[in-house]
mmCIF file of C-alpha atoms in Angstrom:
data_model
loop_
_atom_site.group_PDB
_atom_site.id
_atom_site.type_symbol
_atom_site.label_atom_id
_atom_site.label_comp_id
_atom_site.label_asym_id
_atom_site.label_seq_id
_atom_site.Cartn_x
_atom_site.Cartn_y
_atom_site.Cartn_z
ATOM 1 C CA MET C 79 0.000 0.000 0.000
ATOM 2 C CA SER C 80 1.525 3.342 -1.072
ATOM 3 C CA SER C 81 1.635 6.423 1.155
ATOM 4 C CA ASP C 82 -1.324 8.032 -0.575
ATOM 5 C CA GLN C 83 -3.353 4.837 -0.091
ATOM 6 C CA GLN C 84 -2.582 4.385 3.589
ATOM 7 C CA ILE C 85 -5.331 4.814 6.159
ATOM 8 C CA GLN C 86 -5.069 8.308 7.546
ATOM 9 C CA SER C 87 -7.788 8.320 10.176
ATOM 10 C CA VAL C 88 -9.719 6.183 12.609
ATOM 11 C CA ARG C 89 -12.820 6.676 10.488
ATOM 12 C CA GLN C 90 -11.113 5.240 7.416
ATOM 13 C CA PHE C 91 -9.860 2.302 9.472
ATOM 14 C CA ARG C 92 -13.360 1.554 10.720
ATOM 15 C CA ARG C 93 -14.773 1.675 7.208
ATOM 16 C CA PHE C 94 -12.068 -0.638 5.914
ATOM 17 C CA ALA C 95 -12.519 -3.045 8.825
ATOM 18 C CA LEU C 96 -16.293 -3.058 8.298
ATOM 19 C CA VAL C 97 -15.915 -3.869 4.594
ATOM 20 C CA VAL C 98 -13.486 -6.702 5.361
ATOM 21 C CA CYS C 99 -15.851 -8.166 7.954
ATOM 22 C CA LEU C 100 -18.874 -7.903 5.634
ATOM 23 C CA VAL C 101 -17.011 -9.566 2.769
ATOM 24 C CA GLY C 102 -15.780 -12.350 5.063
ATOM 25 C CA VAL C 103 -19.257 -12.980 6.455
ATOM 26 C CA ALA C 104 -20.784 -12.988 2.957
ATOM 27 C CA VAL C 105 -18.212 -15.493 1.691
ATOM 28 C CA GLN C 106 -18.730 -17.694 4.743
ATOM 29 C CA LEU C 107 -22.495 -17.558 4.316
ATOM 30 C CA GLY C 108 -22.268 -18.482 0.646
ATOM 31 C CA LEU C 109 -19.872 -21.375 1.229
ATOM 32 C CA THR C 110 -21.862 -22.689 4.186
ATOM 33 C CA ALA C 111 -25.079 -22.684 2.166
ATOM 34 C CA TYR C 112 -23.299 -24.309 -0.759
ATOM 35 C CA TYR C 113 -21.628 -27.066 1.291
ATOM 36 C CA LEU C 114 -24.793 -27.923 3.186
ATOM 37 C CA GLY C 115 -26.880 -27.764 0.022
ATOM 38 C CA MET C 116 -24.604 -30.258 -1.700
ATOM 39 C CA GLY C 117 -23.778 -32.645 1.111
ATOM 40 C CA HIS C 118 -26.071 -32.135 4.092
ATOM 41 C CA LYS C 119 -28.682 -34.576 2.842
ATOM 42 C CA ALA C 120 -27.081 -36.465 -0.009
ATOM 43 C CA THR C 121 -29.952 -38.209 -1.777
ATOM 44 C CA PRO C 122 -29.282 -40.954 -4.347
ATOM 45 C CA HIS C 123 -30.685 -40.470 -7.839
ATOM 46 C CA ASP C 124 -30.575 -43.128 -10.559
ATOM 47 C CA VAL C 125 -27.714 -45.113 -9.030
ATOM 48 C CA PRO C 126 -26.858 -47.665 -11.767
ATOM 49 C CA VAL C 127 -27.285 -51.292 -10.671
ATOM 50 C CA GLY C 128 -27.448 -54.602 -12.470
ATOM 51 C CA LEU C 129 -30.001 -57.386 -12.195
ATOM 52 C CA ILE C 130 -30.020 -61.066 -13.104
ATOM 53 C CA ALA C 131 -33.533 -62.406 -12.798
ATOM 54 C CA PRO C 132 -35.997 -64.603 -14.699
ATOM 55 C CA ASP C 133 -38.986 -62.893 -16.253
ATOM 56 C CA ALA C 134 -41.283 -64.074 -13.483
ATOM 57 C CA LYS C 135 -39.220 -62.295 -10.821
ATOM 58 C CA ARG C 136 -37.926 -59.303 -12.769
ATOM 59 C CA ALA C 137 -40.933 -56.949 -12.745
ATOM 60 C CA PRO C 138 -41.474 -56.725 -8.965
ATOM 61 C CA ILE C 139 -37.723 -56.390 -8.302
ATOM 62 C CA VAL C 140 -37.318 -53.580 -10.847
ATOM 63 C CA GLU C 141 -40.367 -51.806 -9.473
ATOM 64 C CA LEU C 142 -38.942 -52.028 -5.970
ATOM 65 C CA LEU C 143 -35.476 -50.791 -6.961
ATOM 66 C CA GLU C 144 -36.592 -47.935 -9.230
ATOM 67 C CA ARG C 145 -39.211 -46.686 -6.798
ATOM 68 C CA ASP C 146 -38.661 -42.973 -6.074
ATOM 69 C CA GLY C 147 -35.878 -42.883 -8.676
ATOM 70 C CA VAL C 148 -33.230 -44.274 -6.344
ATOM 71 C CA PHE C 149 -31.807 -46.908 -8.710
ATOM 72 C CA ALA C 150 -31.570 -47.313 -12.471
ATOM 73 C CA VAL C 151 -31.657 -51.029 -13.333
ATOM 74 C CA SER C 152 -29.760 -52.679 -16.192
ATOM 75 C CA ASP C 153 -30.319 -56.331 -17.084
ATOM 76 C CA TYR C 154 -27.487 -58.862 -17.299
ATOM 77 C CA ALA C 155 -27.629 -62.421 -18.590
ATOM 78 C CA ASN C 156 -25.309 -64.030 -16.073
ATOM 79 C CA VAL C 157 -22.880 -63.418 -13.229
ATOM 80 C CA THR C 158 -19.886 -63.154 -15.563
ATOM 81 C CA ASP C 159 -21.486 -60.277 -17.460
ATOM 82 C CA LEU C 160 -22.548 -58.588 -14.234
ATOM 83 C CA ARG C 161 -19.039 -58.748 -12.801
ATOM 84 C CA ALA C 162 -17.650 -57.349 -16.046
ATOM 85 C CA GLY C 163 -20.159 -54.494 -15.873
ATOM 86 C CA ILE C 164 -19.064 -53.719 -12.320
ATOM 87 C CA LYS C 165 -15.371 -53.771 -13.247
ATOM 88 C CA SER C 166 -15.974 -51.349 -16.128
ATOM 89 C CA ARG C 167 -18.079 -49.087 -13.841
ATOM 90 C CA GLU C 168 -21.231 -49.510 -15.893
ATOM 91 C CA VAL C 169 -22.979 -50.249 -12.591
ATOM 92 C CA TYR C 170 -22.048 -49.902 -8.933
ATOM 93 C CA GLY C 171 -23.243 -53.428 -8.212
ATOM 94 C CA GLY C 172 -26.038 -55.854 -8.906
ATOM 95 C CA VAL C 173 -28.195 -58.694 -7.643
ATOM 96 C CA ASP C 174 -28.374 -62.246 -8.917
ATOM 97 C CA ALA C 175 -31.954 -63.274 -8.213
ATOM 98 C CA SER C 176 -31.954 -66.274 -10.500
ATOM 99 C CA ALA C 177 -31.120 -68.798 -7.750
ATOM 100 C CA ALA C 178 -33.157 -69.822 -4.744
ATOM 101 C CA GLN C 179 -31.156 -67.437 -2.539
ATOM 102 C CA PRO C 180 -30.239 -64.016 -4.026
ATOM 103 C CA HIS C 181 -26.617 -62.861 -4.156
ATOM 104 C CA LEU C 182 -25.354 -59.271 -4.117
ATOM 105 C CA TYR C 183 -22.274 -58.173 -6.074
ATOM 106 C CA LEU C 184 -20.857 -54.703 -5.477
ATOM 107 C CA ALA C 185 -17.699 -52.577 -5.759
ATOM 108 C CA SER C 186 -16.815 -50.654 -2.617
ATOM 109 C CA ALA C 187 -13.953 -49.004 -4.537
ATOM 110 C CA ALA C 188 -16.515 -47.214 -6.703
ATOM 111 C CA GLY C 189 -17.709 -45.331 -3.641
ATOM 112 C CA PRO C 190 -18.527 -46.366 -0.070
ATOM 113 C CA ALA C 191 -21.852 -44.507 -0.195
ATOM 114 C CA ALA C 192 -23.124 -46.546 -3.134
ATOM 115 C CA ALA C 193 -21.829 -49.779 -1.619
ATOM 116 C CA SER C 194 -23.538 -49.016 1.693
ATOM 117 C CA LEU C 195 -26.788 -48.139 -0.080
ATOM 118 C CA LEU C 196 -26.744 -51.365 -2.075
ATOM 119 C CA ARG C 197 -25.885 -53.466 0.937
ATOM 120 C CA ALA C 198 -28.542 -51.862 3.147
ATOM 121 C CA THR C 199 -31.253 -52.133 0.494
ATOM 122 C CA TYR C 200 -30.371 -55.720 -0.318
ATOM 123 C CA THR C 201 -30.198 -56.807 3.327
ATOM 124 C CA SER C 202 -33.495 -55.108 4.102
ATOM 125 C CA VAL C 203 -35.343 -56.672 1.163
ATOM 126 C CA VAL C 204 -33.951 -60.162 1.745
ATOM 127 C CA GLY C 205 -34.710 -59.956 5.458
ATOM 128 C CA GLN C 206 -38.256 -58.825 4.753
ATOM 129 C CA GLN C 207 -38.804 -61.642 2.258
ATOM 130 C CA ASN C 208 -37.470 -64.240 4.695
ATOM 131 C CA ALA C 209 -39.720 -62.905 7.459
ATOM 132 C CA GLU C 210 -42.738 -63.072 5.153
ATOM 133 C CA GLN C 211 -41.854 -66.612 4.177
ATOM 134 C CA LEU C 212 -41.545 -67.700 7.811
ATOM 135 C CA ALA C 213 -44.813 -65.980 8.691
ATOM 136 C CA ALA C 214 -46.568 -67.744 5.836
ATOM 137 C CA LEU C 215 -45.232 -71.127 6.941
ATOM 138 C CA ALA C 216 -46.240 -70.458 10.525
ATOM 139 C CA GLY C 217 -49.703 -69.414 9.476
ATOM 140 C CA GLN C 218 -50.150 -72.659 7.592
ATOM 141 C CA GLY C 219 -48.885 -74.674 10.541
ATOM 142 C CA ASP C 220 -46.058 -76.104 8.445
ATOM 143 C CA THR C 221 -42.699 -77.069 9.810
ATOM 144 C CA ILE C 222 -39.309 -76.497 8.226
ATOM 145 C CA SER C 223 -36.098 -78.388 8.514
ATOM 146 C CA VAL C 224 -33.047 -77.152 10.385
ATOM 147 C CA GLU C 225 -31.264 -76.530 7.089
ATOM 148 C CA GLN C 226 -34.145 -74.389 5.834
ATOM 149 C CA ALA C 227 -34.164 -72.412 9.079
ATOM 150 C CA ARG C 228 -30.426 -71.832 8.852
ATOM 151 C CA ALA C 229 -30.732 -70.702 5.242
ATOM 152 C CA LEU C 230 -33.442 -68.218 6.138
ATOM 153 C CA ALA C 231 -31.558 -66.925 9.176
ATOM 154 C CA ALA C 232 -28.169 -66.697 7.481
ATOM 155 C CA ALA C 233 -26.736 -63.319 6.484
ATOM 156 C CA PRO C 234 -27.443 -62.480 2.837
ATOM 157 C CA ALA C 235 -24.624 -63.435 0.466
ATOM 158 C CA VAL C 236 -22.474 -60.460 -0.631
ATOM 159 C CA THR C 237 -19.363 -60.385 -2.831
ATOM 160 C CA ASP C 238 -17.192 -57.283 -3.122
ATOM 161 C CA VAL C 239 -15.943 -57.504 -6.708
ATOM 162 C CA VAL C 240 -13.633 -54.465 -6.503
ATOM 163 C CA ALA C 241 -12.778 -53.803 -2.886
ATOM 164 C CA LEU C 242 -10.988 -50.807 -1.454
ATOM 165 C CA PRO C 243 -7.424 -51.490 -0.340
ATOM 166 C CA ALA C 244 -6.847 -52.158 3.334
ATOM 167 C CA ASP C 245 -4.937 -48.875 3.679
ATOM 168 C CA ASP C 246 -7.880 -46.838 2.350
ATOM 169 C CA VAL C 247 -10.889 -48.409 4.033
ATOM 170 C CA ASN C 248 -13.136 -45.328 3.762
ATOM 171 C CA GLY C 249 -12.058 -44.261 0.262
ATOM 172 C CA ALA C 250 -11.111 -40.744 1.380
ATOM 173 C CA SER C 251 -7.722 -40.671 -0.341
ATOM 174 C CA LEU C 252 -9.080 -39.340 -3.634
ATOM 175 C CA GLY C 253 -10.601 -36.327 -1.913
ATOM 176 C CA PHE C 254 -7.352 -35.471 -0.155
ATOM 177 C CA LEU C 255 -5.343 -35.830 -3.352
ATOM 178 C CA THR C 256 -7.775 -33.583 -5.231
ATOM 179 C CA GLN C 257 -7.624 -30.885 -2.574
ATOM 180 C CA ALA C 258 -3.826 -30.967 -2.571
ATOM 181 C CA LEU C 259 -3.645 -30.660 -6.372
ATOM 182 C CA ALA C 260 -6.238 -27.877 -6.521
ATOM 183 C CA LEU C 261 -4.677 -25.819 -3.731
ATOM 184 C CA GLY C 262 -1.113 -26.306 -4.956
ATOM 185 C CA GLY C 263 -2.069 -25.453 -8.518
ATOM 186 C CA THR C 264 -3.854 -22.289 -7.423
ATOM 187 C CA ILE C 265 -0.877 -21.077 -5.404
ATOM 188 C CA ALA C 266 1.501 -21.811 -8.278
ATOM 189 C CA SER C 267 -0.692 -19.973 -10.796
ATOM 190 C CA VAL C 268 -0.989 -16.910 -8.574
ATOM 191 C CA GLY C 269 2.768 -16.878 -8.009
ATOM 192 C CA LEU C 270 3.486 -17.105 -11.719
ATOM 193 C CA GLY C 271 0.918 -14.411 -12.401
ATOM 194 C CA ARG C 272 2.850 -12.035 -10.134
ATOM 195 C CA LEU C 273 6.277 -13.071 -11.417
ATOM 196 C CA ILE C 274 5.786 -13.082 -15.184
ATOM 197 C CA PRO C 275 4.591 -9.441 -15.576
ATOM 198 C CA ARG C 276 8.013 -8.310 -14.301
ATOM 199 C CA THR C 277 9.357 -9.100 -17.762
ATOM 200 C CA ARG C 278 8.450 -7.557 -21.127
ATOM 201 C CA ARG C 279 5.671 -9.184 -23.133
ATOM 202 C CA SER C 280 6.968 -11.380 -25.926
ATOM 203 C CA TRP C 281 6.616 -14.817 -27.419
ATOM 204 C CA LYS C 282 9.690 -15.774 -25.397
ATOM 205 C CA ARG C 283 7.914 -14.844 -22.192
ATOM 206 C CA GLY C 284 4.866 -16.823 -23.302
ATOM 207 C CA ILE C 285 7.004 -19.897 -23.949
ATOM 208 C CA GLY C 286 8.724 -19.406 -20.612
ATOM 209 C CA HIS C 287 5.397 -19.098 -18.807
ATOM 210 C CA LEU C 288 4.018 -22.180 -20.519
ATOM 211 C CA SER C 289 7.192 -24.167 -19.871
ATOM 212 C CA THR C 290 7.005 -23.271 -16.200
ATOM 213 C CA LEU C 291 3.410 -24.475 -16.017
ATOM 214 C CA ILE C 292 4.351 -27.781 -17.635
ATOM 215 C CA VAL C 293 7.366 -28.264 -15.379
ATOM 216 C CA TYR C 294 5.215 -27.541 -12.344
ATOM 217 C CA ALA C 295 2.552 -30.030 -13.524
ATOM 218 C CA LEU C 296 5.168 -32.760 -13.940
ATOM 219 C CA GLY C 297 6.684 -32.003 -10.550
ATOM 220 C CA SER C 298 3.263 -31.882 -8.912
ATOM 221 C CA ALA C 299 2.320 -35.258 -10.388
ATOM 222 C CA ALA C 300 5.591 -36.791 -9.249
ATOM 223 C CA VAL C 301 5.144 -35.509 -5.697
ATOM 224 C CA VAL C 302 1.561 -36.753 -5.442
ATOM 225 C CA LEU C 303 2.446 -40.149 -6.867
ATOM 226 C CA TRP C 304 5.432 -40.445 -4.538
ATOM 227 C CA SER C 305 3.461 -39.435 -1.455
ATOM 228 C CA MET C 306 0.782 -42.019 -2.288
ATOM 229 C CA THR C 307 3.345 -44.777 -1.887
ATOM 230 C CA TRP C 308 3.966 -43.731 1.720
ATOM 231 C CA PHE C 309 0.464 -44.837 2.644
ATOM 232 C CA GLY C 310 0.014 -47.785 0.307
ATOM 233 C CA VAL C 311 -2.528 -46.007 -1.920
ATOM 234 C CA GLY C 312 -2.390 -47.085 -5.559
ATOM 235 C CA ALA C 313 0.253 -49.742 -4.948
ATOM 236 C CA GLU C 314 -1.141 -51.913 -7.769
ATOM 237 C CA ALA C 315 -1.962 -49.090 -10.180
ATOM 238 C CA ASP C 316 -0.200 -48.431 -13.479
ATOM 239 C CA HIS C 317 2.199 -45.740 -12.252
ATOM 240 C CA PRO C 318 3.135 -44.249 -15.677
ATOM 241 C CA GLU C 319 -0.553 -43.855 -16.538
ATOM 242 C CA MET C 320 -1.285 -42.470 -13.083
ATOM 243 C CA PHE C 321 1.574 -39.983 -13.454
ATOM 244 C CA GLY C 322 0.153 -38.802 -16.779
ATOM 245 C CA ILE C 323 -3.343 -38.319 -15.335
ATOM 246 C CA PHE C 324 -2.030 -36.371 -12.338
ATOM 247 C CA ALA C 325 0.123 -34.202 -14.593
ATOM 248 C CA LEU C 326 -2.778 -33.450 -16.935
ATOM 249 C CA MET C 327 -5.059 -32.709 -13.988
ATOM 250 C CA SER C 328 -2.478 -30.331 -12.502
ATOM 251 C CA LEU C 329 -1.944 -28.594 -15.855
ATOM 252 C CA ALA C 330 -5.701 -28.244 -16.323
ATOM 253 C CA ILE C 331 -5.959 -26.450 -12.967
ATOM 254 C CA THR C 332 -2.819 -24.315 -13.245
ATOM 255 C CA GLY C 333 -3.173 -23.628 -16.963
ATOM 256 C CA SER C 334 -6.786 -22.486 -16.814
ATOM 257 C CA THR C 335 -6.097 -20.394 -13.696
ATOM 258 C CA ALA C 336 -3.026 -18.844 -15.306
ATOM 259 C CA GLY C 337 -5.109 -18.064 -18.393
ATOM 260 C CA ALA C 338 -7.708 -16.343 -16.222
ATOM 261 C CA VAL C 339 -4.967 -14.328 -14.510
ATOM 262 C CA ALA C 340 -3.546 -13.348 -17.908
ATOM 263 C CA LEU C 341 -6.972 -12.110 -19.038
ATOM 264 C CA PHE C 342 -8.314 -10.470 -15.899
ATOM 265 C CA GLY C 343 -5.278 -9.790 -13.746
ATOM 266 C CA PRO C 344 -4.944 -10.934 -10.113
ATOM 267 C CA GLY C 345 -8.727 -11.361 -9.893
ATOM 268 C CA GLY C 346 -8.432 -14.295 -12.281
ATOM 269 C CA ALA C 347 -6.867 -16.292 -9.466
ATOM 270 C CA LEU C 348 -10.378 -16.641 -8.066
ATOM 271 C CA LEU C 349 -10.892 -19.407 -10.629
ATOM 272 C CA GLY C 350 -8.311 -21.527 -8.839
ATOM 273 C CA GLY C 351 -9.944 -20.692 -5.534
ATOM 274 C CA LEU C 352 -13.262 -21.908 -6.930
ATOM 275 C CA TYR C 353 -11.658 -25.180 -7.972
ATOM 276 C CA PHE C 354 -10.556 -25.688 -4.372
ATOM 277 C CA THR C 355 -13.598 -24.399 -2.487
ATOM 278 C CA VAL C 356 -16.375 -25.366 -4.899
ATOM 279 C CA GLY C 357 -14.945 -27.996 -7.221
ATOM 280 C CA THR C 358 -13.596 -30.433 -4.652
ATOM 281 C CA VAL C 359 -17.008 -30.802 -2.983
ATOM 282 C CA ILE C 360 -18.737 -31.833 -6.202
ATOM 283 C CA SER C 361 -15.787 -33.691 -7.718
ATOM 284 C CA GLY C 362 -17.227 -37.092 -6.786
ATOM 285 C CA ALA C 363 -14.343 -37.916 -4.458
ATOM 286 C CA SER C 364 -16.327 -37.879 -1.223
ATOM 287 C CA ILE C 365 -19.894 -37.477 -2.499
ATOM 288 C CA LEU C 366 -20.648 -39.590 -5.560
ATOM 289 C CA PRO C 367 -22.189 -37.779 -8.555
ATOM 290 C CA GLU C 368 -25.433 -39.794 -8.201
ATOM 291 C CA PHE C 369 -25.818 -38.430 -4.662
ATOM 292 C CA LEU C 370 -25.490 -34.772 -5.670
ATOM 293 C CA PRO C 371 -28.221 -32.405 -6.875
ATOM 294 C CA ALA C 372 -28.526 -32.319 -10.659
ATOM 295 C CA PHE C 373 -26.720 -28.978 -10.936
ATOM 296 C CA GLY C 374 -23.831 -30.123 -8.753
ATOM 297 C CA ARG C 375 -23.473 -33.365 -10.672
ATOM 298 C CA LEU C 376 -23.384 -31.621 -14.067
ATOM 299 C CA LEU C 377 -20.963 -28.934 -12.948
ATOM 300 C CA GLY C 378 -18.724 -31.317 -11.024
ATOM 301 C CA GLU C 379 -18.230 -33.697 -13.940
ATOM 302 C CA ASN C 380 -17.154 -30.799 -16.182
ATOM 303 C CA LEU C 381 -14.583 -29.213 -13.855
ATOM 304 C CA PRO C 382 -10.930 -30.297 -13.765
ATOM 305 C CA THR C 383 -11.369 -31.556 -10.215
ATOM 306 C CA GLY C 384 -14.338 -33.771 -11.090
ATOM 307 C CA ALA C 385 -12.928 -35.100 -14.351
ATOM 308 C CA GLY C 386 -9.596 -35.730 -12.644
ATOM 309 C CA VAL C 387 -11.145 -37.620 -9.743
ATOM 310 C CA GLN C 388 -13.096 -39.914 -12.038
ATOM 311 C CA ALA C 389 -10.048 -40.589 -14.220
ATOM 312 C CA VAL C 390 -7.878 -41.331 -11.173
ATOM 313 C CA ARG C 391 -10.506 -43.614 -9.577
ATOM 314 C CA ASP C 392 -10.922 -45.597 -12.788
ATOM 315 C CA ASN C 393 -7.179 -45.926 -13.254
ATOM 316 C CA LEU C 394 -6.690 -47.009 -9.650
ATOM 317 C CA TYR C 395 -9.492 -49.525 -9.294
ATOM 318 C CA PHE C 396 -11.297 -49.965 -12.634
ATOM 319 C CA PRO C 397 -8.739 -50.292 -15.453
ATOM 320 C CA ALA C 398 -11.435 -51.687 -17.759
ATOM 321 C CA ALA C 399 -13.514 -48.495 -17.484
ATOM 322 C CA PRO C 400 -13.249 -45.938 -20.314
ATOM 323 C CA ILE C 401 -11.720 -42.620 -19.246
ATOM 324 C CA GLY C 402 -11.569 -40.840 -22.598
ATOM 325 C CA ALA C 403 -14.348 -38.373 -21.727
ATOM 326 C CA HIS C 404 -12.612 -37.379 -18.474
ATOM 327 C CA LEU C 405 -9.267 -36.886 -20.209
ATOM 328 C CA LEU C 406 -10.975 -34.757 -22.866
ATOM 329 C CA VAL C 407 -12.341 -32.382 -20.217
ATOM 330 C CA LEU C 408 -8.895 -32.066 -18.623
ATOM 331 C CA SER C 409 -7.248 -31.512 -22.007
ATOM 332 C CA LEU C 410 -9.698 -28.742 -22.915
ATOM 333 C CA TYR C 411 -9.017 -26.851 -19.695
ATOM 334 C CA ALA C 412 -5.257 -27.305 -20.015
ATOM 335 C CA GLY C 413 -5.126 -26.504 -23.740
ATOM 336 C CA LEU C 414 -7.369 -23.454 -23.615
ATOM 337 C CA GLY C 415 -5.585 -22.016 -20.591
ATOM 338 C CA CYS C 416 -2.129 -22.510 -22.121
ATOM 339 C CA LEU C 417 -3.288 -20.990 -25.416
ATOM 340 C CA ILE C 418 -4.551 -17.891 -23.608
ATOM 341 C CA VAL C 419 -1.216 -17.586 -21.812
ATOM 342 C CA LEU C 420 0.662 -17.702 -25.127
ATOM 343 C CA VAL C 421 -1.632 -15.267 -26.946
ATOM 344 C CA THR C 422 -1.769 -12.683 -24.171
ATOM 345 C CA ASN C 423 2.024 -12.596 -24.038
ATOM 346 C CA LEU C 424 2.108 -11.550 -27.695
ATOM 347 C CA LEU C 425 -0.423 -8.766 -27.217
ATOM 348 C CA PRO C 426 0.539 -5.231 -26.184
ATOM 349 C CA ASN C 427 0.553 -4.283 -22.509
ATOM 350 C CA ARG C 428 -2.411 -2.246 -21.355
ATOM 351 C CA GLY C 429 -0.121 0.479 -20.088
ATOM 352 C CA ASP C 430 2.440 0.229 -22.896
ATOM 353 C CA ARG C 431 0.534 -0.509 -26.077
ATOM 354 C CA THR C 432 3.610 -1.984 -27.759
ATOM 355 C CA SER C 433 4.581 -5.630 -27.499
ATOM 356 C CA GLU C 434 8.136 -6.869 -27.830
ATOM 357 C CA VAL C 435 7.322 -8.339 -31.232
ATOM 358 C CA GLU C 436 6.428 -4.840 -32.459
ATOM 359 C CA LEU C 437 9.483 -3.366 -30.760
ATOM 360 C CA GLU C 438 11.778 -5.832 -32.526
ATOM 361 C CA LEU C 439 10.103 -5.046 -35.845
ATOM 362 C CA ARG C 440 10.492 -1.292 -35.259
ATOM 363 C CA ASP C 441 14.135 -1.683 -34.275
ATOM 364 C CA ARG C 442 14.825 -3.603 -37.453
ATOM 365 C CA ILE C 443 13.106 -0.980 -39.618
ATOM 366 C CA GLU C 444 14.787 1.934 -37.891
ATOM 367 C CA GLY C 445 18.116 0.155 -38.008
ATOM 368 C CA ALA C 446 17.747 -0.369 -41.747
ATOM 369 C CA GLU C 447 16.937 3.306 -42.244
ATOM 370 C CA LEU C 448 20.033 4.330 -40.309
ATOM 371 C CA ARG C 449 22.179 2.116 -42.475
ATOM 372 C CA GLU C 450 21.019 3.866 -45.704
ATOM 373 C CA PRO C 451 23.700 6.160 -47.239
ATOM 374 C CA VAL C 452 23.265 9.786 -46.210
ATOM 375 C CA PRO C 453 23.714 12.275 -49.106
ATOM 376 C CA ILE C 454 26.618 14.737 -48.667
ATOM 377 C CA PRO C 455 25.801 18.389 -49.444
ATOM 378 C CA PRO C 456 27.781 20.037 -52.275
ATOM 379 C CA GLY C 457 30.940 21.810 -51.244
ATOM 380 C CA ILE C 458 31.604 19.524 -48.328
ATOM 381 C CA SER C 459 34.560 17.267 -48.818
#
């Protein structure tokens, strides 16, 4: 703050303090409402599940599952196809109702919330059916064998097709990694935004800025991947592919934030702040997309944080799942941001309307004019 901008009186101090307090309260109010709106009462919508059932059983099961829009049912011919659908993340799980006793297949690695929902729904339905069957037998005065009683009293059969690793039992690692990448990328972009303007605009500065962003993205990916090994997260993942996804995710965050800073000045850094404060909540790391409001789900899947989380989760636990759409979102953010950085470094400064490209061109023209022979007036030897 310069001398002419310094607070000169108690009255000015009070006004400044009041504005700071009001802004802080407004931001806190907005974030509190946003966080609670997204996660306070996470309600499942159209959670994809699979079903193996004969025609005679299918209709009542589908009606039960799709009641109130909680599940979206897809049919599978056999257990092999259902397991393949779970491993490619077509569905979060499914029920085999073709045998005398139903069997639940799920993937806790796809998200503990979905796995808990499937398990609770399945256990409740099977328990209710067994109770009805026992009540019907008792009402008829029939007796059942010990084996039948044990079968009815036994816990419902559940198989976790893609389980979370023992070192990440609650699946929170993805959320922490996303927050670290988003916060680190924002800080790096803001720092570069303050450093780069100290040099003259030119294509060289643009290349230097872009190179720095790429180097940071590679270093950020290496650090995240290295730190994961400390805690046993991603021990069986394809590390080169994981490194590439982390690097692209970091470049998408830093590149787009740096592009915003190049266009709008320091205020553009707010984009990185939004990635951290807004994007991580709806990224799908802690709250699955199917448990978010429609707006949060749509926005989250199209932010670098959301696309990155889904790509990382699939690479970690579901290598058969397609991740092309997620990588496309990350590439668009990274490419557009880096392009803006390059272009704005070739444009004239707002204060000095001449870019270095134009300065070099002028110097060449003026230098050529100076090198032209100067006519000597008559009489001068």
